[in-house]
Amino acid sequence: MPASFRAQSVGARSLGARGVAVAAALVAALTLLPLLVVVPDALSADPGEAASYLLRPRVGELLTNTGMLFVVTVPATVVVGVAAAWLVERTALPGAGVWRTLLLAPLAVPSFVSAYAWVTVAPWLDGFGGAALVTTLAYFPFVFLPVAALLRTLDPGDEEAARSLGLSPAAAVVRTVLPRLRPALSGGALLVALHLLAEYGVLEMMRFQTFTTAIMQQYAVGFSDTSSSLLASVLLTLCLVALVLDLLARGRHRVARVGSGVQRRAVPAVLGGWTTPALVFLAAVVALSVAVPVATVVRWLLHGIAEGDPLGADLLQVTLSTLGLAVLGALAAVVAALPGAWLLNRHRSGLTLLLERTTFIASALPGVVVGLAMVTLAVRWARPVYQTVGLIVLAYAILFLPRAMVSLRAGLAAARPELSEAARSLGLSGLAAFVRVVLPLVAPSVLTALVLVALAVNTELTATLLLAPTGTDTLALAFWREASELDYAAAAPFAAVMITMSVPLTMLLRRQILEER
């Protein structure tokens, strides 16, 4: 290759990398917009008064409640998600394909709909126990999905070699499989942790107070007051702790390889006498996470029809509005996440790690905080965008960027960088190499990211309430309005449509597990 051509190629690559870095920095800056309201308000408080407020027993109770939920829910989702993924992907489980679909089904049921179901079925189940149960059942698919997808693609050669050297099956799995599951495990656990920090609907219905519900109560008393910002600053600190723990747990282990490998599935382990316990375990998980809420929604829906209640003349309009916002929010989040995910995988450094971690910070804030911050910023400095679809889509991108980032990060980690280098050495530009080589490889991960964000937008509650343009309603808002008035029959149609809309997206996730290579 001529020296001049090599120089031009290197220069183009450098320019392309700088362009991606600038784009990632702009995205990171946009995600920090809510902090421009929260942090200055918190810092404006008198230090003595702020310390006195944060050291109150009430704040200690909120911190204890939040910590208890973390300690129980995150490990529980990891255990349930990993156990379920192992059973359907690495054992001779009867009906594994059916179980794979059923274990993804909780993603089609909004978490606050599950809470609504449990409140009506078992009114005595509230407080910490109810909150931990519902969040575990709602969030374990975030761990199951990436772990199952990775288990399905892992080459069993290393595990077989370890067993040939005398290791037991369990020891071989611990030594060769678990280290390669770390990116999927840490990414799924991080999503669960961030959802717990921002959860409002489940905790409010279960009457379990955490920082999120307390902030909502504070904002109901005073718009974006200092007390709310002080509580939000504690929530931000907890988010930073979760991000640091994820960074430590993920490590630097590489899961991609240069060679194609044997391209075969591992031989399924025979369960033997463990078949019945395994089936009972999976049946219990599916019954509690899917059957109970779906049966409850159907029961209230039929009750309303029997009483002559109309399904709602505006049901179709609300459904179309929700679908439109879900598509726009998913596209915005995936496009925004791509530069950061690319930099983290191809040009890993302290700066790229900082940019990626920055995009996760605002997502730990409750939707109400992000929504009020966006309203404040728009009214003060960008009044023309107030009460527009663009503003609410921007809020969705900020809130759900981690969902897209985790999926894209996993896909790019498995897309070998050597292929891009080879394409560029043959004369393709950086953009052309990405479109022709990388994009087809990461397309399944892009689809997963779109689905995960669309599912989130479909059920987002508090930010939508604050930012939706006048006259715009969504299924989540309509459901919450009726459920808050204890009119469970009137809320059922909106819950049923939310679940129905989410089913096709969940099936796309199932296809992702089956086809990802």
XYZ file of N, CA and C in Angstrom, residues 121-357:
711
model
N -55.525 -8.671 44.190
C -55.591 -10.091 44.534
C -55.258 -10.327 45.994
N -54.232 -9.645 46.485
C -53.770 -9.833 47.864
C -53.547 -8.467 48.503
N -54.611 -7.793 48.947
C -54.469 -6.447 49.518
C -53.524 -6.387 50.710
N -53.344 -7.504 51.384
C -52.455 -7.528 52.541
C -50.979 -7.525 52.136
N -50.701 -7.776 50.852
C -49.314 -7.842 50.401
C -48.859 -6.441 50.007
N -48.303 -5.725 50.951
C -47.792 -4.395 50.652
C -46.495 -4.179 51.412
N -46.025 -2.950 51.426
C -44.780 -2.671 52.122
C -43.580 -3.288 51.416
N -42.542 -3.574 52.201
C -41.296 -4.080 51.627
C -41.482 -5.409 50.919
N -42.220 -6.338 51.527
C -42.409 -7.647 50.918
C -43.069 -7.554 49.561
N -44.138 -6.768 49.453
C -44.818 -6.616 48.177
C -43.950 -5.932 47.138
N -43.214 -4.884 47.563
C -42.352 -4.172 46.623
C -41.235 -5.073 46.105
N -40.614 -5.844 46.996
C -39.530 -6.738 46.576
C -40.047 -7.828 45.641
N -41.219 -8.378 45.954
C -41.777 -9.434 45.116
C -42.085 -8.918 43.713
N -42.801 -7.804 43.624
C -43.225 -7.299 42.316
C -42.028 -6.841 41.490
N -41.072 -6.136 42.092
C -39.911 -5.678 41.324
C -39.057 -6.850 40.853
N -38.914 -7.877 41.672
C -38.150 -9.053 41.239
C -38.822 -9.734 40.057
N -40.131 -9.926 40.159
C -40.860 -10.584 39.081
C -40.884 -9.735 37.811
N -40.866 -8.427 37.947
C -40.922 -7.550 36.779
C -39.565 -7.370 36.115
N -38.469 -7.424 36.897
C -37.151 -7.061 36.382
C -36.239 -8.227 36.041
N -36.549 -9.466 36.478
C -35.599 -10.540 36.214
C -35.348 -10.779 34.721
N -36.315 -10.464 33.794
C -35.981 -10.640 32.371
C -34.816 -9.786 31.900
N -34.518 -8.668 32.591
C -33.371 -7.857 32.200
C -32.058 -8.624 32.382
N -32.043 -9.590 33.282
C -30.872 -10.449 33.452
C -30.996 -11.681 32.561
N -32.184 -12.258 32.508
C -32.397 -13.467 31.711
C -32.066 -13.241 30.239
N -32.486 -12.116 29.683
C -32.321 -11.870 28.249
C -30.858 -11.866 27.817
N -29.987 -11.024 28.387
C -28.594 -11.030 27.912
C -27.854 -12.312 28.249
N -28.142 -12.913 29.417
C -27.443 -14.145 29.796
C -27.840 -15.290 28.870
N -29.137 -15.417 28.556
C -29.589 -16.472 27.659
C -29.000 -16.298 26.267
N -28.977 -15.058 25.782
C -28.413 -14.808 24.457
C -26.937 -15.167 24.402
N -26.198 -14.834 25.460
C -24.769 -15.127 25.471
C -24.506 -16.620 25.638
N -25.267 -17.282 26.500
C -25.099 -18.726 26.668
C -25.343 -19.468 25.357
N -26.246 -18.952 24.567
C -26.586 -19.619 23.316
C -25.466 -19.501 22.295
N -24.639 -18.480 22.396
C -23.596 -18.248 21.393
C -22.212 -18.689 21.847
N -22.027 -18.980 23.130
C -20.692 -19.333 23.624
C -20.231 -20.671 23.042
N -18.985 -20.699 22.593
C -18.377 -21.936 22.105
C -18.114 -22.849 23.305
N -18.603 -24.097 23.283
C -18.399 -25.001 24.421
C -17.003 -25.612 24.463
N -16.133 -25.248 23.499
C -14.818 -25.877 23.439
C -13.999 -25.696 24.702
N -13.983 -24.476 25.251
C -13.199 -24.228 26.466
C -13.722 -25.056 27.630
N -15.042 -25.122 27.765
C -15.630 -25.909 28.845
C -15.287 -27.390 28.695
N -15.356 -27.892 27.472
C -15.029 -29.297 27.233
C -13.553 -29.579 27.498
N -12.684 -28.636 27.128
C -11.258 -28.808 27.392
C -10.988 -28.849 28.896
N -11.683 -27.992 29.654
C -11.500 -27.981 31.105
C -11.928 -29.307 31.717
N -13.018 -29.873 31.224
C -13.477 -31.158 31.755
C -12.526 -32.280 31.369
N -11.927 -32.189 30.176
C -10.973 -33.223 29.769
C -9.708 -33.195 30.616
N -9.447 -32.069 31.267
C -8.282 -31.949 32.140
C -8.583 -32.358 33.575
N -9.797 -32.872 33.815
C -10.113 -33.420 35.121
C -11.053 -32.605 35.971
N -11.493 -31.441 35.498
C -12.423 -30.642 36.286
C -13.824 -31.239 36.227
N -14.563 -31.100 37.317
C -15.955 -31.544 37.339
C -16.787 -30.619 36.460
N -18.001 -31.039 36.064
C -18.842 -30.151 35.249
C -19.072 -28.787 35.894
N -19.351 -28.781 37.205
C -19.584 -27.503 37.891
C -18.335 -26.641 37.894
N -17.178 -27.251 38.173
C -15.924 -26.497 38.200
C -15.579 -25.960 36.819
N -15.857 -26.748 35.786
C -15.580 -26.294 34.424
C -16.432 -25.081 34.074
N -17.680 -25.089 34.507
C -18.561 -23.940 34.250
C -18.042 -22.708 34.975
N -17.652 -22.868 36.233
C -17.161 -21.738 37.026
C -15.890 -21.149 36.410
N -15.007 -22.027 35.923
C -13.711 -21.570 35.401
C -13.806 -21.003 33.984
N -14.705 -21.513 33.146
C -14.699 -21.127 31.731
C -15.934 -20.360 31.276
N -17.090 -20.608 31.883
C -18.328 -19.979 31.408
C -18.653 -18.701 32.183
N -18.626 -18.779 33.489
C -19.018 -17.617 34.289
C -18.195 -16.363 33.983
N -16.862 -16.461 33.814
C -16.115 -15.238 33.474
C -16.591 -14.584 32.181
N -17.037 -15.381 31.227
C -17.491 -14.827 29.955
C -18.917 -14.296 30.033
N -19.605 -14.611 31.119
C -20.950 -14.065 31.333
C -20.928 -12.725 32.061
N -19.765 -12.288 32.501
C -19.695 -11.066 33.307
C -20.291 -9.846 32.622
N -20.028 -9.587 31.319
C -20.664 -8.404 30.701
C -22.186 -8.470 30.725
N -22.744 -9.658 30.440
C -24.201 -9.794 30.443
C -24.765 -9.672 31.848
N -24.098 -10.301 32.813
C -24.566 -10.245 34.196
C -24.518 -8.825 34.747
N -23.389 -8.163 34.553
C -23.245 -6.817 35.108
C -24.184 -5.837 34.421
N -24.341 -5.979 33.088
C -25.254 -5.090 32.381
C -26.694 -5.276 32.828
N -27.133 -6.526 32.973
C -28.489 -6.776 33.437
C -28.721 -6.300 34.852
N -27.758 -6.568 35.739
C -27.888 -6.121 37.124
C -27.913 -4.598 37.212
N -27.134 -3.935 36.345
C -27.137 -2.479 36.346
C -28.501 -1.940 35.938
N -29.108 -2.532 34.920
C -30.449 -2.094 34.516
C -31.444 -2.269 35.656
N -31.363 -3.383 36.362
C -32.264 -3.614 37.494
C -32.041 -2.541 38.563
N -30.781 -2.267 38.875
C -30.473 -1.275 39.908
C -31.005 0.102 39.527
N -30.797 0.509 38.275
C -31.269 1.822 37.842
C -32.795 1.900 37.843
N -33.446 0.801 37.486
C -34.910 0.787 37.532
C -35.418 0.904 38.975
N -34.731 0.269 39.893
C -35.133 0.383 41.288
C -35.002 1.816 41.785
N -33.941 2.493 41.378
C -33.743 3.873 41.814
C -34.833 4.802 41.271
N -35.335 4.501 40.075
C -36.297 5.391 39.439
C -37.740 4.909 39.564
N -37.972 3.748 40.130
C -39.333 3.187 40.205
C -40.251 4.035 41.082
N -41.439 4.267 40.582
C -42.415 5.026 41.358
C -43.750 4.288 41.469
N -44.292 3.814 40.325
C -45.623 3.227 40.318
C -45.773 2.047 41.257
N -44.832 1.094 41.196
C -44.909 -0.091 42.061
C -44.829 0.306 43.524
N -43.876 1.165 43.851
C -43.650 1.529 45.251
C -44.815 2.329 45.823
N -45.412 3.178 45.004
C -46.562 3.950 45.465
C -47.750 3.034 45.720
N -47.995 2.082 44.823
C -49.114 1.159 45.017
C -48.887 0.239 46.204
N -47.649 -0.136 46.439
C -47.324 -1.019 47.556
C -47.110 -0.260 48.866
N -47.250 1.058 48.789
C -47.099 1.904 49.982
C -45.758 1.656 50.680
N -44.717 1.621 49.869
C -43.357 1.450 50.392
C -42.555 2.681 49.992
N -42.131 3.453 50.977
C -41.503 4.739 50.727
C -40.011 4.589 50.446
N -39.565 5.166 49.335
C -38.144 5.284 49.024
C -37.890 6.727 48.604
N -36.661 7.006 48.181
C -36.357 8.376 47.772
C -37.238 8.820 46.604
N -37.565 7.895 45.713
C -38.374 8.256 44.554
C -39.760 8.735 44.965
N -40.448 7.995 45.811
C -41.781 8.409 46.241
C -41.713 9.667 47.097
N -40.662 9.803 47.894
C -40.515 11.000 48.722
C -40.309 12.248 47.865
N -39.515 12.120 46.801
C -39.295 13.257 45.909
C -40.604 13.650 45.241
N -41.385 12.655 44.831
C -42.685 12.940 44.213
C -43.575 13.701 45.178
N -43.561 13.308 46.426
C -44.364 13.997 47.425
C -43.879 15.421 47.641
N -42.556 15.599 47.648
C -41.996 16.942 47.828
C -42.371 17.845 46.662
N -42.292 17.319 45.444
C -42.644 18.124 44.288
C -44.137 18.465 44.274
N -44.958 17.590 44.854
C -46.384 17.894 44.933
C -46.626 19.078 45.856
N -45.740 19.253 46.842
C -45.868 20.367 47.787
C -45.280 21.642 47.212
N -44.084 21.539 46.630
C -43.407 22.715 46.090
C -42.672 22.359 44.819
N -42.900 23.099 43.751
C -42.308 22.807 42.453
C -40.792 22.972 42.505
N -40.069 21.862 42.305
C -38.616 21.867 42.212
C -37.964 22.611 43.369
N -38.451 22.380 44.584
C -37.902 23.094 45.715
C -36.587 22.462 46.159
N -35.928 23.141 47.088
C -34.607 22.722 47.527
C -34.651 21.357 48.203
N -35.689 21.088 48.971
C -35.786 19.801 49.654
C -35.800 18.641 48.651
N -36.546 18.801 47.577
C -36.598 17.761 46.557
C -35.235 17.574 45.912
N -34.551 18.684 45.651
C -33.236 18.595 45.025
C -32.231 17.930 45.952
N -32.338 18.159 47.257
C -31.438 17.502 48.198
C -31.672 15.993 48.196
N -32.939 15.583 48.175
C -33.233 14.155 48.100
C -32.740 13.566 46.778
N -32.902 14.320 45.690
C -32.424 13.849 44.393
C -30.914 13.714 44.371
N -30.212 14.561 45.110
C -28.747 14.454 45.150
C -28.319 13.154 45.826
N -29.077 12.707 46.832
C -28.778 11.409 47.449
C -29.012 10.287 46.449
N -30.081 10.409 45.670
C -30.379 9.416 44.649
C -29.272 9.360 43.602
N -28.727 10.526 43.251
C -27.612 10.568 42.319
C -26.386 9.857 42.893
N -26.156 10.040 44.174
C -25.026 9.358 44.811
C -25.188 7.845 44.737
N -26.396 7.372 44.981
C -26.644 5.939 44.870
C -26.438 5.458 43.438
N -26.798 6.275 42.456
C -26.570 5.914 41.059
C -25.078 5.777 40.775
N -24.292 6.707 41.289
C -22.845 6.633 41.084
C -22.263 5.378 41.711
N -22.779 4.995 42.869
C -22.316 3.758 43.508
C -22.624 2.557 42.616
N -23.841 2.524 42.056
C -24.214 1.418 41.169
C -23.333 1.375 39.930
N -23.007 2.532 39.367
C -22.165 2.579 38.175
C -20.751 2.089 38.468
N -20.223 2.477 39.622
C -18.876 2.037 39.992
C -18.845 0.529 40.208
N -19.853 0.002 40.888
C -19.911 -1.444 41.116
C -20.018 -2.203 39.794
N -20.793 -1.669 38.842
C -20.885 -2.311 37.530
C -19.546 -2.294 36.816
N -18.845 -1.192 36.917
C -17.532 -1.078 36.275
C -16.554 -2.091 36.842
N -16.584 -2.273 38.157
C -15.686 -3.238 38.789
C -16.071 -4.674 38.440
N -17.386 -4.942 38.376
C -17.841 -6.308 38.109
C -17.629 -6.717 36.665
N -17.699 -5.758 35.746
C -17.608 -6.095 34.329
C -16.200 -6.521 33.934
N -15.190 -5.847 34.484
C -13.814 -6.208 34.169
C -13.467 -5.921 32.720
N -12.371 -6.513 32.254
C -11.881 -6.276 30.899
C -11.843 -7.552 30.078
N -12.561 -8.566 30.520
C -12.517 -9.850 29.811
C -13.151 -9.705 28.440
N -12.458 -10.193 27.410
C -12.939 -10.092 26.040
C -13.730 -11.344 25.677
N -14.930 -11.134 25.076
C -15.759 -12.265 24.691
C -15.705 -12.550 23.200
N -15.196 -11.601 22.403
C -15.077 -11.834 20.969
C -13.783 -12.567 20.684
N -13.697 -13.197 19.503
C -12.482 -13.894 19.096
C -12.289 -13.673 17.608
N -11.077 -13.939 17.140
C -10.760 -13.715 15.737
C -11.229 -14.886 14.895
N -10.994 -16.112 15.342
C -11.410 -17.288 14.593
C -12.899 -17.512 14.688
N -13.428 -18.261 13.744
C -14.867 -18.510 13.729
C -15.291 -19.545 14.737
N -14.369 -20.364 15.211
C -14.704 -21.379 16.192
C -15.482 -22.522 15.566
N -15.994 -23.359 16.423
C -16.683 -24.554 15.931
C -18.130 -24.282 15.552
N -18.690 -23.134 15.986
C -20.057 -22.767 15.637
C -21.048 -23.889 15.931
N -21.054 -24.376 17.140
C -22.001 -25.411 17.520
C -22.482 -25.151 18.938
N -23.621 -25.699 19.243
C -24.198 -25.561 20.568
C -23.579 -26.573 21.512
N -23.572 -26.211 22.782
C -23.108 -27.149 23.802
C -24.099 -28.298 23.930
N -23.591 -29.456 24.269
C -24.455 -30.618 24.476
C -25.310 -30.370 25.717
N -26.649 -30.421 25.600
C -27.513 -30.132 26.754
C -27.261 -31.112 27.895
N -27.200 -30.574 29.101
C -27.017 -31.417 30.285
C -28.330 -32.130 30.612
N -28.233 -33.380 30.972
C -29.407 -34.168 31.346
C -29.772 -33.853 32.798
N -31.005 -33.428 33.012
C -31.434 -33.046 34.358
C -31.741 -34.247 35.239
N -32.227 -35.315 34.659
C -32.531 -36.500 35.457
C -33.581 -36.212 36.510
N -33.219 -36.506 37.757
C -34.144 -36.292 38.866
C -34.434 -34.836 39.140
N -33.669 -33.923 38.561
C -33.901 -32.484 38.757
C -34.912 -31.920 37.762
N -35.435 -32.750 36.866
C -36.377 -32.243 35.866
C -37.634 -31.670 36.511
N -38.238 -32.421 37.426
C -39.462 -31.941 38.073
C -39.235 -30.667 38.879
N -38.200 -30.584 39.743
C -37.954 -29.318 40.443
C -37.717 -28.153 39.493
N -37.012 -28.402 38.374
C -36.750 -27.331 37.415
C -38.046 -26.828 36.798
N -38.930 -27.749 36.422
C -40.208 -27.357 35.832
C -41.091 -26.626 36.841
N -41.077 -27.080 38.093
C -41.855 -26.412 39.139
C -41.342 -24.993 39.351
N -40.031 -24.833 39.373
C -39.422 -23.503 39.557
C -39.843 -22.553 38.439
N -39.710 -22.982 37.183
C -40.065 -22.122 36.060
C -41.562 -21.833 36.030
N -42.368 -22.851 36.354
C -43.819 -22.646 36.373
C -44.211 -21.621 37.434
N -43.567 -21.678 38.587
C -43.869 -20.722 39.649
C -43.494 -19.305 39.229
N -42.328 -19.159 38.597
C -41.889 -17.835 38.152
C -42.863 -17.262 37.129
N -43.257 -18.066 36.152
C -44.175 -17.592 35.112
C -45.553 -17.303 35.691
N -46.027 -18.149 36.590
C -47.353 -17.930 37.173
C -47.406 -16.623 37.958
N -46.382 -16.378 38.760
C -46.383 -15.178 39.596
C -46.143 -13.905 38.795
N -45.327 -13.981 37.758
C -44.951 -12.774 37.013
C -45.892 -12.474 35.843
N -46.566 -13.489 35.312
C -47.404 -13.290 34.126
C -48.859 -13.661 34.380
N -49.080 -14.870 34.868
C -50.454 -15.361 34.991
C -51.294 -14.508 35.940
N -50.725 -14.133 37.090
C -51.488 -13.343 38.065
C -51.896 -11.992 37.488
N -50.963 -11.175 36.959
C -51.415 -9.875 36.430
C -52.330 -9.989 35.216
N -52.045 -10.919 34.295
C -52.890 -11.040 33.110
C -54.294 -11.495 33.501
N -54.406 -12.491 34.377
C -55.715 -12.973 34.816
C -56.483 -11.871 35.538
N -55.781 -11.061 36.324
C -56.447 -9.978 37.045
C -56.990 -8.923 36.089
N -56.178 -8.552 35.093
C -56.629 -7.573 34.106
C -57.850 -8.097 33.353
N -57.803 -9.359 32.946
C -58.939 -9.957 32.228
C -60.178 -9.980 33.120
N -59.984 -10.318 34.396
C -61.127 -10.373 35.310
C -61.798 -9.004 35.439
N -61.005 -7.953 35.625
C -61.582 -6.619 35.764
C -62.155 -6.122 34.444
N -61.543 -6.533 33.336
C -62.063 -6.141 32.032
C -63.445 -6.750 31.803
N -63.574 -8.032 32.106
C -64.871 -8.705 31.963
C -65.894 -8.142 32.942
N -65.428 -7.785 34.142
C -66.334 -7.187 35.127
C -66.890 -5.863 34.612
N -66.027 -5.050 34.011
C -66.487 -3.779 33.477
C -67.468 -3.956 32.337
N -67.190 -4.925 31.457
C -68.101 -5.177 30.343
C -69.455 -5.663 30.861
N -69.402 -6.547 31.871
C -70.656 -7.063 32.437
C -71.477 -5.958 33.085
N -70.793 -4.955 33.652
C -71.503 -3.838 34.287
C -71.960 -2.794 33.280
N -71.595 -3.003 32.003
C -72.024 -2.063 30.975
C -71.113 -0.878 30.801
N -69.905 -0.925 31.389
C -68.967 0.180 31.242
C -68.393 0.171 29.828
N -68.381 1.318 29.129
C -67.790 1.372 27.785
C -66.268 1.252 27.880
N -65.681 0.703 26.826
C -64.228 0.564 26.818
C -63.524 1.902 26.672
N -64.247 2.926 26.333
C -63.633 4.241 26.225
C -63.525 4.667 24.777
N -64.207 5.759 24.420
C -64.192 6.233 23.045
C -62.800 6.689 22.623
N -62.001 7.108 23.595
C -60.678 7.621 23.269
C -59.604 6.549 23.346
N -59.979 5.283 23.524
C -58.991 4.216 23.678
C -58.097 4.103 22.442
N -58.686 4.176 21.243
C -57.902 4.069 20.012
C -56.954 5.255 19.875
N -57.440 6.442 20.155
C -56.594 7.634 20.037
C -55.429 7.576 21.021
N -55.713 7.156 22.236
C -54.654 7.038 23.242
C -53.628 5.984 22.828
N -54.100 4.893 22.243
C -53.196 3.838 21.800
C -52.280 4.325 20.691
N -52.828 5.028 19.698
C -52.015 5.540 18.599
C -51.003 6.564 19.091
N -51.404 7.396 20.019
C -50.487 8.384 20.590
C -49.333 7.699 21.311
N -49.644 6.663 22.085
C -48.602 5.923 22.798
C -47.643 5.253 21.831
N -48.173 4.648 20.782
C -47.329 3.965 19.799
C -46.385 4.942 19.102
N -46.888 6.096 18.722
C -46.039 7.091 18.076
C -44.902 7.556 18.963
N -45.210 7.843 20.219
C -44.172 8.279 21.146
C -43.145 7.171 21.402
N -43.601 5.911 21.442
C -42.678 4.795 21.661
C -41.683 4.663 20.515
N -42.159 4.801 19.280
C -41.266 4.700 18.123
C -40.253 5.838 18.122
N -40.717 7.053 18.335
C -39.805 8.207 18.335
C -38.789 8.116 19.468
N -39.243 7.733 20.654
C -38.325 7.621 21.784
C -37.281 6.545 21.573
N -37.677 5.391 21.008
C -36.724 4.306 20.764
C -35.669 4.718 19.751
N -36.081 5.344 18.663
C -35.117 5.787 17.656
C -34.147 6.820 18.234
N -34.671 7.756 19.006
C -33.817 8.791 19.587
C -32.793 8.192 20.540
N -33.209 7.255 21.382
C -32.296 6.661 22.359
C -31.208 5.834 21.686
N -31.559 5.048 20.675
C -30.567 4.196 20.011
C -29.553 5.041 19.238
N -30.030 6.041 18.513
C -29.108 6.919 17.780
C -28.182 7.644 18.756
N -28.717 8.084 19.879
C -27.905 8.795 20.861
C -26.885 7.884 21.536
N -27.225 6.607 21.724
C -26.340 5.679 22.431
C -25.213 5.146 21.566
N -25.383 5.138 20.260
C -24.417 4.492 19.366
C -23.010 5.083 19.445
N -22.815 6.420 19.414
C -21.439 6.937 19.487
C -20.707 6.519 20.763
N -21.379 6.604 21.900
C -20.730 6.226 23.155
C -20.399 4.753 23.215
N -21.325 3.897 22.758
C -21.069 2.460 22.754
C -19.908 2.117 21.835
N -19.821 2.770 20.688
C -18.724 2.528 19.740
C -17.378 2.934 20.344
N -17.332 4.108 20.935
C -16.072 4.569 21.536
C -15.622 3.643 22.649
N -16.553 3.200 23.491
C -16.190 2.346 24.615
C -15.611 1.027 24.135
N -16.105 0.530 23.017
C -15.632 -0.761 22.513
C -14.366 -0.636 21.680
N -14.258 0.432 20.888
C -13.140 0.544 19.944
C -12.004 1.436 20.447
N -12.310 2.356 21.318
C -11.280 3.290 21.806
C -11.431 3.456 23.320
N -11.324 2.350 24.024
C -11.534 2.362 25.473
C -10.450 3.182 26.161
N -10.884 4.118 26.978
C -9.965 4.963 27.744
C -10.727 5.531 28.925
N -10.012 6.254 29.756
C -10.673 6.882 30.886
C -11.742 7.866 30.446
N -11.478 8.577 29.338
C -12.445 9.558 28.846
C -13.700 8.882 28.315
N -13.533 7.801 27.541
C -14.711 7.115 27.013
C -15.536 6.481 28.133
N -14.864 5.964 29.154
C -15.596 5.423 30.306
C -16.396 6.525 31.002
N -15.789 7.706 31.122
C -16.486 8.825 31.749
C -17.712 9.231 30.940
N -17.573 9.273 29.603
C -18.708 9.626 28.761
C -19.831 8.609 28.906
N -19.472 7.322 28.926
C -20.503 6.295 29.062
C -21.193 6.377 30.415
N -20.399 6.510 31.485
C -20.992 6.590 32.821
C -21.897 7.814 32.950
